[in-house]
């Protein structure tokens, strides 16, 4: 278990990586090698790359992210990134995002209308 100072540093590091990933703008076309490299470098902070992200089953991905100390808010941001990343041709992470949103709703013991709306939106696609 991390002590409070290390937890705070870890949370700041995770927030910075997520902020960068969320700031990327995805258009429905294949990624350039440079764009892939940039995304891979950020995903590396979570022990992921694009290939492993594609290969992971929902529960495996959630377990990995929880082990990397992502809290519920950070998990939601990562799921939001997956939704944005799904706009890129050849990538579909909507099922992973749905699983993460459902995990948050189930495990956080706090009902979130925002997450519930995201779940409903994904189920209606």
CSV table of N, CA, C and O in Angstrom, one decimal:
chain,number,residue,atom,x,y,z
A,1,UNK,N,0.8,-1.2,0.0
A,1,UNK,CA,0.0,0.0,0.0
A,1,UNK,C,0.9,1.2,0.0
A,1,UNK,O,1.9,1.3,0.7
A,2,UNK,N,0.5,2.2,-0.8
A,2,UNK,CA,1.3,3.4,-0.8
A,2,UNK,C,1.0,4.4,0.3
A,2,UNK,O,-0.2,4.5,0.7
A,3,UNK,N,2.0,5.1,0.8
A,3,UNK,CA,1.7,6.0,1.9
A,3,UNK,C,1.1,7.3,1.2
A,3,UNK,O,1.1,7.4,0.0
A,4,UNK,N,0.6,8.2,2.1
A,4,UNK,CA,-0.2,9.3,1.5
A,4,UNK,C,0.6,10.2,0.5
A,4,UNK,O,0.1,10.5,-0.5
A,5,UNK,N,1.8,10.5,0.8
A,5,UNK,CA,2.7,11.3,-0.1
A,5,UNK,C,2.9,10.6,-1.4
A,5,UNK,O,2.8,11.3,-2.4
A,6,UNK,N,3.2,9.3,-1.4
A,6,UNK,CA,3.3,8.6,-2.6
A,6,UNK,C,2.0,8.5,-3.4
A,6,UNK,O,2.0,8.5,-4.6
A,7,UNK,N,0.9,8.3,-2.7
A,7,UNK,CA,-0.4,8.2,-3.3
A,7,UNK,C,-0.7,9.5,-4.0
A,7,UNK,O,-1.2,9.5,-5.1
A,8,UNK,N,-0.4,10.6,-3.4
A,8,UNK,CA,-0.7,11.9,-4.0
A,8,UNK,C,0.2,12.1,-5.2
A,8,UNK,O,-0.3,12.6,-6.3
A,9,UNK,N,1.5,11.8,-5.1
A,9,UNK,CA,2.3,11.9,-6.3
A,9,UNK,C,1.9,11.0,-7.4
A,9,UNK,O,1.9,11.4,-8.6
A,10,UNK,N,1.5,9.8,-7.1
A,10,UNK,CA,0.9,8.8,-8.1
A,10,UNK,C,-0.3,9.3,-8.7
A,10,UNK,O,-0.5,9.3,-10.0
A,11,UNK,N,-1.2,9.9,-7.9
A,11,UNK,CA,-2.5,10.4,-8.5
A,11,UNK,C,-2.2,11.6,-9.4
A,11,UNK,O,-2.8,11.7,-10.5
A,12,UNK,N,-1.2,12.5,-9.1
A,12,UNK,CA,-0.9,13.6,-9.9
A,12,UNK,C,-0.3,13.1,-11.2
A,12,UNK,O,-0.6,13.6,-12.3
A,13,UNK,N,0.6,12.1,-11.2
A,13,UNK,CA,1.2,11.5,-12.4
A,13,UNK,C,0.1,10.9,-13.3
A,13,UNK,O,0.1,11.2,-14.5
A,14,UNK,N,-0.8,10.1,-12.7
A,14,UNK,CA,-1.9,9.5,-13.4
A,14,UNK,C,-2.8,10.6,-14.1
A,14,UNK,O,-3.2,10.5,-15.2
A,15,UNK,N,-3.1,11.6,-13.3
A,15,UNK,CA,-4.0,12.7,-13.8
A,15,UNK,C,-3.3,13.4,-15.0
A,15,UNK,O,-4.0,13.7,-16.0
A,16,UNK,N,-2.0,13.6,-14.9
A,16,UNK,CA,-1.3,14.3,-16.0
A,16,UNK,C,-1.3,13.4,-17.3
A,16,UNK,O,-1.5,13.9,-18.4
A,17,UNK,N,-1.1,12.1,-17.1
A,17,UNK,CA,-1.1,11.2,-18.3
A,17,UNK,C,-2.5,11.2,-18.9
A,17,UNK,O,-2.7,11.3,-20.1
A,18,UNK,N,-3.6,11.1,-18.0
A,18,UNK,CA,-4.9,11.1,-18.5
A,18,UNK,C,-5.3,12.4,-19.2
A,18,UNK,O,-6.0,12.4,-20.2
A,19,UNK,N,-4.9,13.5,-18.6
A,19,UNK,CA,-5.1,14.8,-19.2
A,19,UNK,C,-4.6,14.9,-20.6
A,19,UNK,O,-5.2,15.4,-21.6
A,20,UNK,N,-3.3,14.4,-20.8
A,20,UNK,CA,-2.7,14.4,-22.1
A,20,UNK,C,-3.4,13.5,-23.1
A,20,UNK,O,-3.7,13.9,-24.2
A,21,UNK,N,-3.8,12.3,-22.6
A,21,UNK,CA,-4.5,11.3,-23.5
A,21,UNK,C,-5.9,11.9,-23.9
A,21,UNK,O,-6.3,11.8,-25.1
A,22,UNK,N,-6.6,12.6,-23.0
A,22,UNK,CA,-7.9,13.1,-23.2
A,22,UNK,C,-7.8,14.4,-24.2
A,22,UNK,O,-8.7,14.7,-24.8
A,23,UNK,N,-6.6,15.0,-24.2
A,23,UNK,CA,-6.5,16.2,-25.0
A,23,UNK,C,-6.2,15.9,-26.5
A,23,UNK,O,-6.3,16.7,-27.4
A,24,UNK,N,-5.9,14.6,-26.8
A,24,UNK,CA,-5.6,14.2,-28.1
A,24,UNK,C,-6.9,14.3,-28.9
A,24,UNK,O,-8.0,13.9,-28.4
A,25,UNK,N,-6.8,14.7,-30.2
A,25,UNK,CA,-8.0,14.8,-31.0
A,25,UNK,C,-7.9,13.7,-32.1
A,25,UNK,O,-7.0,13.6,-32.8
A,26,UNK,N,-9.0,12.9,-32.1
A,26,UNK,CA,-9.0,11.8,-33.0
A,26,UNK,C,-10.0,12.0,-34.1
A,26,UNK,O,-11.1,12.5,-33.8
A,27,UNK,N,-9.6,11.7,-35.3
A,27,UNK,CA,-10.5,11.8,-36.4
A,27,UNK,C,-10.6,10.4,-37.0
A,27,UNK,O,-9.8,9.5,-36.8
A,28,UNK,N,-11.7,10.1,-37.7
A,28,UNK,CA,-12.0,8.8,-38.2
A,28,UNK,C,-11.1,8.4,-39.4
A,28,UNK,O,-11.5,8.4,-40.6
A,29,UNK,N,-9.8,8.2,-39.2
A,29,UNK,CA,-8.8,7.8,-40.2
A,29,UNK,C,-7.7,7.1,-39.5
A,29,UNK,O,-7.5,7.3,-38.3
A,30,UNK,N,-6.9,6.4,-40.2
A,30,UNK,CA,-5.8,5.7,-39.6
A,30,UNK,C,-4.8,6.6,-39.0
A,30,UNK,O,-4.6,7.8,-39.5
A,31,UNK,N,-4.2,6.2,-37.9
A,31,UNK,CA,-3.2,7.0,-37.2
A,31,UNK,C,-1.9,7.0,-38.0
A,31,UNK,O,-1.5,6.0,-38.6
A,32,UNK,N,-1.2,8.1,-37.9
A,32,UNK,CA,0.2,8.2,-38.5
A,32,UNK,C,1.1,7.4,-37.5
A,32,UNK,O,0.8,7.2,-36.3
A,33,UNK,N,2.3,7.1,-38.0
A,33,UNK,CA,3.3,6.5,-37.1
A,33,UNK,C,3.6,7.4,-35.9
A,33,UNK,O,3.8,6.9,-34.8
A,34,UNK,N,3.7,8.6,-36.2
A,34,UNK,CA,4.0,9.6,-35.1
A,34,UNK,C,2.9,9.7,-34.1
A,34,UNK,O,3.2,9.7,-32.9
A,35,UNK,N,1.7,9.7,-34.5
A,35,UNK,CA,0.5,9.7,-33.6
A,35,UNK,C,0.5,8.4,-32.7
A,35,UNK,O,0.3,8.4,-31.5
A,36,UNK,N,0.8,7.2,-33.4
A,36,UNK,CA,0.8,6.0,-32.7
A,36,UNK,C,1.9,6.0,-31.6
A,36,UNK,O,1.7,5.5,-30.5
A,37,UNK,N,3.1,6.5,-32.0
A,37,UNK,CA,4.2,6.6,-31.1
A,37,UNK,C,3.9,7.4,-29.8
A,37,UNK,O,4.2,7.0,-28.7
A,38,UNK,N,3.2,8.5,-30.1
A,38,UNK,CA,2.8,9.4,-29.0
A,38,UNK,C,1.8,8.7,-28.0
A,38,UNK,O,2.0,8.8,-26.8
A,39,UNK,N,0.8,8.1,-28.6
A,39,UNK,CA,-0.2,7.4,-27.8
A,39,UNK,C,0.5,6.3,-27.0
A,39,UNK,O,0.2,6.1,-25.8
A,40,UNK,N,1.3,5.5,-27.7
A,40,UNK,CA,2.0,4.4,-27.1
A,40,UNK,C,2.9,4.9,-25.9
A,40,UNK,O,2.9,4.2,-24.8
A,41,UNK,N,3.5,6.0,-26.0
A,41,UNK,CA,4.3,6.5,-24.9
A,41,UNK,C,3.5,6.8,-23.7
A,41,UNK,O,3.9,6.6,-22.5
A,42,UNK,N,2.3,7.3,-23.9
A,42,UNK,CA,1.4,7.7,-22.8
A,42,UNK,C,0.8,6.4,-22.2
A,42,UNK,O,0.6,6.3,-21.0
A,43,UNK,N,0.4,5.5,-23.0
A,43,UNK,CA,-0.2,4.2,-22.5
A,43,UNK,C,0.8,3.4,-21.7
A,43,UNK,O,0.4,2.7,-20.8
A,44,UNK,N,2.1,3.6,-22.1
A,44,UNK,CA,3.2,2.9,-21.4
A,44,UNK,C,3.1,3.2,-19.9
A,44,UNK,O,3.5,2.3,-19.1
A,45,UNK,N,2.6,4.3,-19.5
A,45,UNK,CA,2.5,4.7,-18.1
A,45,UNK,C,1.6,3.8,-17.3
A,45,UNK,O,1.7,3.7,-16.1
A,46,UNK,N,0.7,3.1,-18.1
A,46,UNK,CA,-0.2,2.2,-17.4
A,46,UNK,C,0.1,0.7,-17.7
A,46,UNK,O,-0.7,-0.2,-17.5
A,47,UNK,N,1.3,0.5,-18.3
A,47,UNK,CA,1.7,-0.8,-18.7
A,47,UNK,C,1.0,-1.3,-19.9
A,47,UNK,O,0.8,-2.5,-20.0
A,48,UNK,N,0.6,-0.4,-20.7
A,48,UNK,CA,-0.2,-0.8,-21.9
A,48,UNK,C,0.5,-0.3,-23.2
A,48,UNK,O,1.3,0.6,-23.1
A,49,UNK,N,0.1,-0.8,-24.3
A,49,UNK,CA,0.4,-0.2,-25.6
A,49,UNK,C,-0.9,-0.5,-26.5
A,49,UNK,O,-1.8,-1.1,-26.0
A,50,UNK,N,-0.9,0.0,-27.7
A,50,UNK,CA,-2.1,-0.2,-28.5
A,50,UNK,C,-2.5,-1.6,-28.7
A,50,UNK,O,-3.6,-2.1,-28.6
A,51,UNK,N,-1.5,-2.5,-29.0
A,51,UNK,CA,-1.7,-3.9,-29.2
A,51,UNK,C,-2.3,-4.6,-28.0
A,51,UNK,O,-3.2,-5.4,-28.1
A,52,UNK,N,-1.7,-4.4,-26.8
A,52,UNK,CA,-2.2,-5.0,-25.6
A,52,UNK,C,-3.6,-4.5,-25.3
A,52,UNK,O,-4.4,-5.2,-24.8
A,53,UNK,N,-3.8,-3.2,-25.6
A,53,UNK,CA,-5.1,-2.7,-25.3
A,53,UNK,C,-6.2,-3.4,-26.1
A,53,UNK,O,-7.3,-3.7,-25.7
A,54,UNK,N,-5.8,-3.7,-27.4
A,54,UNK,CA,-6.7,-4.4,-28.2
A,54,UNK,C,-7.0,-5.9,-27.7
A,54,UNK,O,-8.1,-6.4,-27.7
A,55,UNK,N,-5.9,-6.5,-27.2
A,55,UNK,CA,-5.9,-7.9,-26.8
A,55,UNK,C,-6.6,-8.1,-25.4
A,55,UNK,O,-7.1,-9.2,-25.2
A,56,UNK,N,-6.5,-7.1,-24.5
A,56,UNK,CA,-7.1,-7.3,-23.2
A,56,UNK,C,-8.6,-7.5,-23.2
A,56,UNK,O,-9.3,-6.8,-23.9
A,57,UNK,N,-9.0,-8.5,-22.4
A,57,UNK,CA,-10.4,-8.6,-22.1
A,57,UNK,C,-10.8,-7.6,-21.1
A,57,UNK,O,-10.0,-7.0,-20.4
A,58,UNK,N,-12.1,-7.3,-21.0
A,58,UNK,CA,-12.6,-6.2,-20.1
A,58,UNK,C,-12.1,-6.4,-18.7
A,58,UNK,O,-11.5,-5.4,-18.2
A,59,UNK,N,-12.3,-7.5,-18.1
A,59,UNK,CA,-11.9,-7.7,-16.7
A,59,UNK,C,-10.4,-7.6,-16.5
A,59,UNK,O,-9.9,-7.1,-15.5
A,60,UNK,N,-9.6,-8.1,-17.5
A,60,UNK,CA,-8.1,-8.0,-17.4
A,60,UNK,C,-7.7,-6.5,-17.4
A,60,UNK,O,-6.8,-6.1,-16.7
A,61,UNK,N,-8.3,-5.7,-18.3
A,61,UNK,CA,-8.0,-4.3,-18.4
A,61,UNK,C,-8.4,-3.6,-17.1
A,61,UNK,O,-7.5,-2.8,-16.6
A,62,UNK,N,-9.5,-3.9,-16.6
A,62,UNK,CA,-9.9,-3.2,-15.3
A,62,UNK,C,-9.0,-3.6,-14.2
A,62,UNK,O,-8.5,-2.7,-13.4
A,63,UNK,N,-8.6,-4.9,-14.1
A,63,UNK,CA,-7.7,-5.3,-13.1
A,63,UNK,C,-6.4,-4.6,-13.2
A,63,UNK,O,-5.8,-4.1,-12.2
A,64,UNK,N,-5.9,-4.5,-14.4
A,64,UNK,CA,-4.6,-3.8,-14.6
A,64,UNK,C,-4.7,-2.3,-14.2
A,64,UNK,O,-3.8,-1.9,-13.5
A,65,UNK,N,-5.7,-1.7,-14.6
A,65,UNK,CA,-5.9,-0.2,-14.2
A,65,UNK,C,-6.0,0.0,-12.7
A,65,UNK,O,-5.5,0.9,-12.2
A,66,UNK,N,-6.7,-0.9,-12.1
A,66,UNK,CA,-6.9,-0.8,-10.6
A,66,UNK,C,-5.5,-1.1,-9.9
A,66,UNK,O,-5.2,-0.4,-9.0
A,67,UNK,N,-4.8,-2.0,-10.4
A,67,UNK,CA,-3.5,-2.3,-9.9
A,67,UNK,C,-2.5,-1.1,-10.1
A,67,UNK,O,-1.5,-0.9,-9.4
A,68,UNK,N,-2.8,-0.3,-11.1
A,68,UNK,CA,-2.0,0.9,-11.4
A,68,UNK,C,-2.5,2.1,-10.6
A,68,UNK,O,-2.1,3.2,-10.9
A,69,UNK,N,-3.4,1.8,-9.7
A,69,UNK,CA,-3.8,2.8,-8.7
A,69,UNK,C,-4.7,3.9,-9.3
A,69,UNK,O,-4.8,5.0,-8.8
A,70,UNK,N,-5.5,3.6,-10.4
A,70,UNK,CA,-6.4,4.5,-10.9
A,70,UNK,C,-7.7,4.5,-10.0
A,70,UNK,O,-8.2,3.4,-9.7
A,71,UNK,N,-8.1,5.7,-9.5
A,71,UNK,CA,-9.3,5.8,-8.7
A,71,UNK,C,-10.5,5.8,-9.7
A,71,UNK,O,-10.4,5.8,-10.9
A,72,UNK,N,-11.7,5.9,-9.1
A,72,UNK,CA,-12.9,5.8,-10.0
A,72,UNK,C,-13.0,7.0,-11.0
A,72,UNK,O,-13.4,6.8,-12.1
A,73,UNK,N,-12.6,8.2,-10.5
A,73,UNK,CA,-12.6,9.3,-11.4
A,73,UNK,C,-11.6,9.1,-12.6
A,73,UNK,O,-11.9,9.4,-13.8
A,74,UNK,N,-10.4,8.6,-12.3
A,74,UNK,CA,-9.4,8.3,-13.3
A,74,UNK,C,-9.8,7.2,-14.2
A,74,UNK,O,-9.6,7.2,-15.4
A,75,UNK,N,-10.5,6.2,-13.7
A,75,UNK,CA,-11.1,5.1,-14.5
A,75,UNK,C,-12.1,5.7,-15.5
A,75,UNK,O,-12.1,5.3,-16.7
A,76,UNK,N,-12.9,6.6,-15.0
A,76,UNK,CA,-13.9,7.2,-15.9
A,76,UNK,C,-13.2,8.0,-17.1
A,76,UNK,O,-13.6,7.9,-18.2
A,77,UNK,N,-12.1,8.7,-16.7
A,77,UNK,CA,-11.4,9.5,-17.7
A,77,UNK,C,-10.7,8.5,-18.7
A,77,UNK,O,-10.7,8.8,-19.9
A,78,UNK,N,-10.2,7.4,-18.2
A,78,UNK,CA,-9.6,6.4,-19.2
A,78,UNK,C,-10.7,5.8,-20.1
A,78,UNK,O,-10.4,5.7,-21.3
A,79,UNK,N,-11.9,5.5,-19.6
A,79,UNK,CA,-13.0,5.0,-20.4
A,79,UNK,C,-13.4,6.1,-21.4
A,79,UNK,O,-13.6,5.8,-22.6
A,80,UNK,N,-13.4,7.4,-21.0
A,80,UNK,CA,-13.7,8.5,-21.9
A,80,UNK,C,-12.6,8.5,-23.1
A,80,UNK,O,-13.0,8.7,-24.2
A,81,UNK,N,-11.4,8.3,-22.7
A,81,UNK,CA,-10.3,8.2,-23.7
A,81,UNK,C,-10.6,7.1,-24.7
A,81,UNK,O,-10.4,7.2,-25.9
A,82,UNK,N,-11.0,5.9,-24.1
A,82,UNK,CA,-11.2,4.8,-25.0
A,82,UNK,C,-12.4,5.1,-26.0
A,82,UNK,O,-12.3,4.7,-27.1
A,83,UNK,N,-13.4,5.8,-25.5
A,83,UNK,CA,-14.5,6.2,-26.4
A,83,UNK,C,-13.9,7.1,-27.5
A,83,UNK,O,-14.3,7.0,-28.7
A,84,UNK,N,-13.1,8.1,-27.2
A,84,UNK,CA,-12.5,9.0,-28.2
A,84,UNK,C,-11.6,8.2,-29.1
A,84,UNK,O,-11.7,8.5,-30.3
A,85,UNK,N,-10.8,7.3,-28.6
A,85,UNK,CA,-9.9,6.5,-29.4
A,85,UNK,C,-10.7,5.6,-30.4
A,85,UNK,O,-10.2,5.3,-31.4
A,86,UNK,N,-11.9,5.3,-30.0
A,86,UNK,CA,-12.7,4.4,-30.9
A,86,UNK,C,-13.1,5.1,-32.1
A,86,UNK,O,-13.6,4.4,-33.1
A,87,UNK,N,-12.9,6.4,-32.2
A,87,UNK,CA,-13.3,7.1,-33.4
A,87,UNK,C,-12.2,6.9,-34.5
A,87,UNK,O,-12.5,7.1,-35.7
A,88,UNK,N,-11.1,6.4,-34.1
A,88,UNK,CA,-10.0,6.1,-35.1
A,88,UNK,C,-10.3,4.8,-35.8
A,88,UNK,O,-10.8,3.8,-35.3
A,89,UNK,N,-10.1,4.9,-37.1
A,89,UNK,CA,-10.4,3.7,-38.0
A,89,UNK,C,-9.6,2.5,-37.5
A,89,UNK,O,-8.5,2.6,-37.1
A,90,UNK,N,-10.2,1.4,-37.4
A,90,UNK,CA,-9.6,0.1,-37.0
A,90,UNK,C,-9.6,-0.1,-35.5
A,90,UNK,O,-9.1,-1.2,-35.1
A,91,UNK,N,-10.1,0.8,-34.7
A,91,UNK,CA,-10.1,0.6,-33.3
A,91,UNK,C,-11.5,0.7,-32.7
A,91,UNK,O,-12.2,1.7,-33.1
A,92,UNK,N,-11.9,-0.3,-31.9
A,92,UNK,CA,-13.2,-0.2,-31.3
A,92,UNK,C,-13.0,-0.6,-29.8
A,92,UNK,O,-12.9,-1.8,-29.5
A,93,UNK,N,-13.0,0.3,-29.0
A,93,UNK,CA,-12.9,0.1,-27.5
A,93,UNK,C,-14.2,0.4,-26.8
A,93,UNK,O,-14.1,0.6,-25.5
A,94,UNK,N,-15.3,0.5,-27.5
A,94,UNK,CA,-16.5,0.9,-26.8
A,94,UNK,C,-17.0,-0.2,-25.8
A,94,UNK,O,-17.4,0.2,-24.7
A,95,UNK,N,-16.8,-1.5,-26.1
A,95,UNK,CA,-17.1,-2.5,-25.1
A,95,UNK,C,-16.2,-2.4,-23.8
A,95,UNK,O,-16.7,-2.6,-22.7
A,96,UNK,N,-14.9,-2.1,-24.0
A,96,UNK,CA,-14.1,-1.9,-22.9
A,96,UNK,C,-14.5,-0.7,-22.0
A,96,UNK,O,-14.5,-0.8,-20.8
A,97,UNK,N,-14.9,0.4,-22.7
A,97,UNK,CA,-15.3,1.6,-22.0
A,97,UNK,C,-16.6,1.3,-21.2
A,97,UNK,O,-16.7,1.7,-20.1
A,98,UNK,N,-17.5,0.6,-21.9
A,98,UNK,CA,-18.8,0.2,-21.2
A,98,UNK,C,-18.5,-0.6,-19.9
A,98,UNK,O,-19.1,-0.4,-18.9
A,99,UNK,N,-17.6,-1.6,-20.1
A,99,UNK,CA,-17.2,-2.4,-18.9
A,99,UNK,C,-16.6,-1.6,-17.8
A,99,UNK,O,-17.0,-1.8,-16.6
A,100,UNK,N,-15.8,-0.6,-18.1
A,100,UNK,CA,-15.2,0.2,-17.1
A,100,UNK,C,-16.3,1.1,-16.4
A,100,UNK,O,-16.3,1.2,-15.2
A,101,UNK,N,-17.2,1.7,-17.2
A,101,UNK,CA,-18.3,2.5,-16.7
A,101,UNK,C,-19.1,1.6,-15.7
A,101,UNK,O,-19.5,2.1,-14.6
A,102,UNK,N,-19.5,0.4,-16.2
A,102,UNK,CA,-20.3,-0.4,-15.3
A,102,UNK,C,-19.6,-0.8,-14.0
A,102,UNK,O,-20.2,-0.9,-13.0
A,103,UNK,N,-18.3,-1.1,-14.1
A,103,UNK,CA,-17.5,-1.4,-13.0
A,103,UNK,C,-17.5,-0.2,-12.0
A,103,UNK,O,-17.7,-0.4,-10.8
A,104,UNK,N,-17.3,1.0,-12.5
A,104,UNK,CA,-17.4,2.2,-11.6
A,104,UNK,C,-18.7,2.3,-10.9
A,104,UNK,O,-18.8,2.5,-9.7
A,105,UNK,N,-19.8,2.2,-11.7
A,105,UNK,CA,-21.1,2.3,-11.1
A,105,UNK,C,-21.4,1.2,-10.1
A,105,UNK,O,-22.0,1.5,-9.0
A,106,UNK,N,-20.9,0.0,-10.3
A,106,UNK,CA,-21.1,-1.1,-9.4
A,106,UNK,C,-20.3,-1.0,-8.1
A,106,UNK,O,-20.7,-1.2,-7.0
A,107,UNK,N,-19.0,-0.7,-8.3
A,107,UNK,CA,-18.0,-0.7,-7.2
A,107,UNK,C,-17.9,0.6,-6.4
A,107,UNK,O,-17.4,0.5,-5.2
A,108,UNK,N,-18.3,1.7,-6.9
A,108,UNK,CA,-18.0,3.0,-6.2
A,108,UNK,C,-19.0,3.2,-5.1
A,108,UNK,O,-18.8,4.1,-4.3
A,109,UNK,N,-20.1,2.5,-5.1
A,109,UNK,CA,-21.2,2.7,-4.1
A,109,UNK,C,-21.8,4.1,-4.1
A,109,UNK,O,-22.4,4.5,-3.2
A,110,UNK,N,-21.6,4.8,-5.2
A,110,UNK,CA,-22.2,6.1,-5.4
A,110,UNK,C,-22.8,6.1,-6.8
A,110,UNK,O,-22.1,5.9,-7.8
A,111,UNK,N,-24.1,6.4,-6.9
A,111,UNK,CA,-24.7,6.4,-8.2
A,111,UNK,C,-24.3,7.7,-8.9
A,111,UNK,O,-24.4,8.8,-8.3
A,112,UNK,N,-23.9,7.6,-10.1
A,112,UNK,CA,-23.5,8.8,-10.9
A,112,UNK,C,-24.4,8.9,-12.1
A,112,UNK,O,-24.5,7.9,-12.9
A,113,UNK,N,-25.2,10.0,-12.2
A,113,UNK,CA,-26.0,10.2,-13.4
A,113,UNK,C,-25.2,10.3,-14.7
A,113,UNK,O,-25.6,9.8,-15.7
A,114,UNK,N,-24.0,10.9,-14.6
A,114,UNK,CA,-23.2,11.0,-15.7
A,114,UNK,C,-22.7,9.7,-16.3
A,114,UNK,O,-22.8,9.5,-17.5
A,115,UNK,N,-22.3,8.8,-15.4
A,115,UNK,CA,-21.8,7.5,-15.8
A,115,UNK,C,-23.0,6.7,-16.3
A,115,UNK,O,-22.9,6.0,-17.3
A,116,UNK,N,-24.1,6.8,-15.6
A,116,UNK,CA,-25.3,6.1,-16.1
A,116,UNK,C,-25.7,6.5,-17.5
A,116,UNK,O,-26.2,5.7,-18.3
A,117,UNK,N,-25.6,7.8,-17.8
A,117,UNK,CA,-25.9,8.3,-19.1
A,117,UNK,C,-25.0,7.7,-20.1
A,117,UNK,O,-25.4,7.3,-21.2
A,118,UNK,N,-23.7,7.6,-19.8
A,118,UNK,CA,-22.7,7.1,-20.7
A,118,UNK,C,-23.0,5.6,-21.0
A,118,UNK,O,-22.9,5.1,-22.1
A,119,UNK,N,-23.4,4.9,-19.9
A,119,UNK,CA,-23.7,3.4,-20.0
A,119,UNK,C,-24.9,3.3,-21.0
A,119,UNK,O,-24.9,2.5,-21.9
A,120,UNK,N,-26.0,4.1,-20.7
A,120,UNK,CA,-27.2,4.0,-21.5
A,120,UNK,C,-26.9,4.3,-23.0
A,120,UNK,O,-27.4,3.7,-23.9
A,121,UNK,N,-26.1,5.3,-23.2
A,121,UNK,CA,-25.7,5.7,-24.6
A,121,UNK,C,-25.0,4.6,-25.3
A,121,UNK,O,-25.3,4.3,-26.5
A,122,UNK,N,-24.1,4.0,-24.6
A,122,UNK,CA,-23.3,2.9,-25.2
A,122,UNK,C,-24.2,1.6,-25.5
A,122,UNK,O,-24.1,1.0,-26.5
A,123,UNK,N,-25.2,1.4,-24.6
A,123,UNK,CA,-26.1,0.2,-24.8
A,123,UNK,C,-27.0,0.5,-25.9
A,123,UNK,O,-27.5,-0.5,-26.5
A,124,UNK,N,-27.3,1.7,-26.3
A,124,UNK,CA,-28.2,2.1,-27.3
A,124,UNK,C,-27.6,2.2,-28.7
A,124,UNK,O,-28.2,2.6,-29.7
A,125,UNK,N,-26.3,1.9,-28.8
A,125,UNK,CA,-25.6,2.0,-30.1
A,125,UNK,C,-25.9,0.8,-31.0
A,125,UNK,O,-26.0,-0.3,-30.6
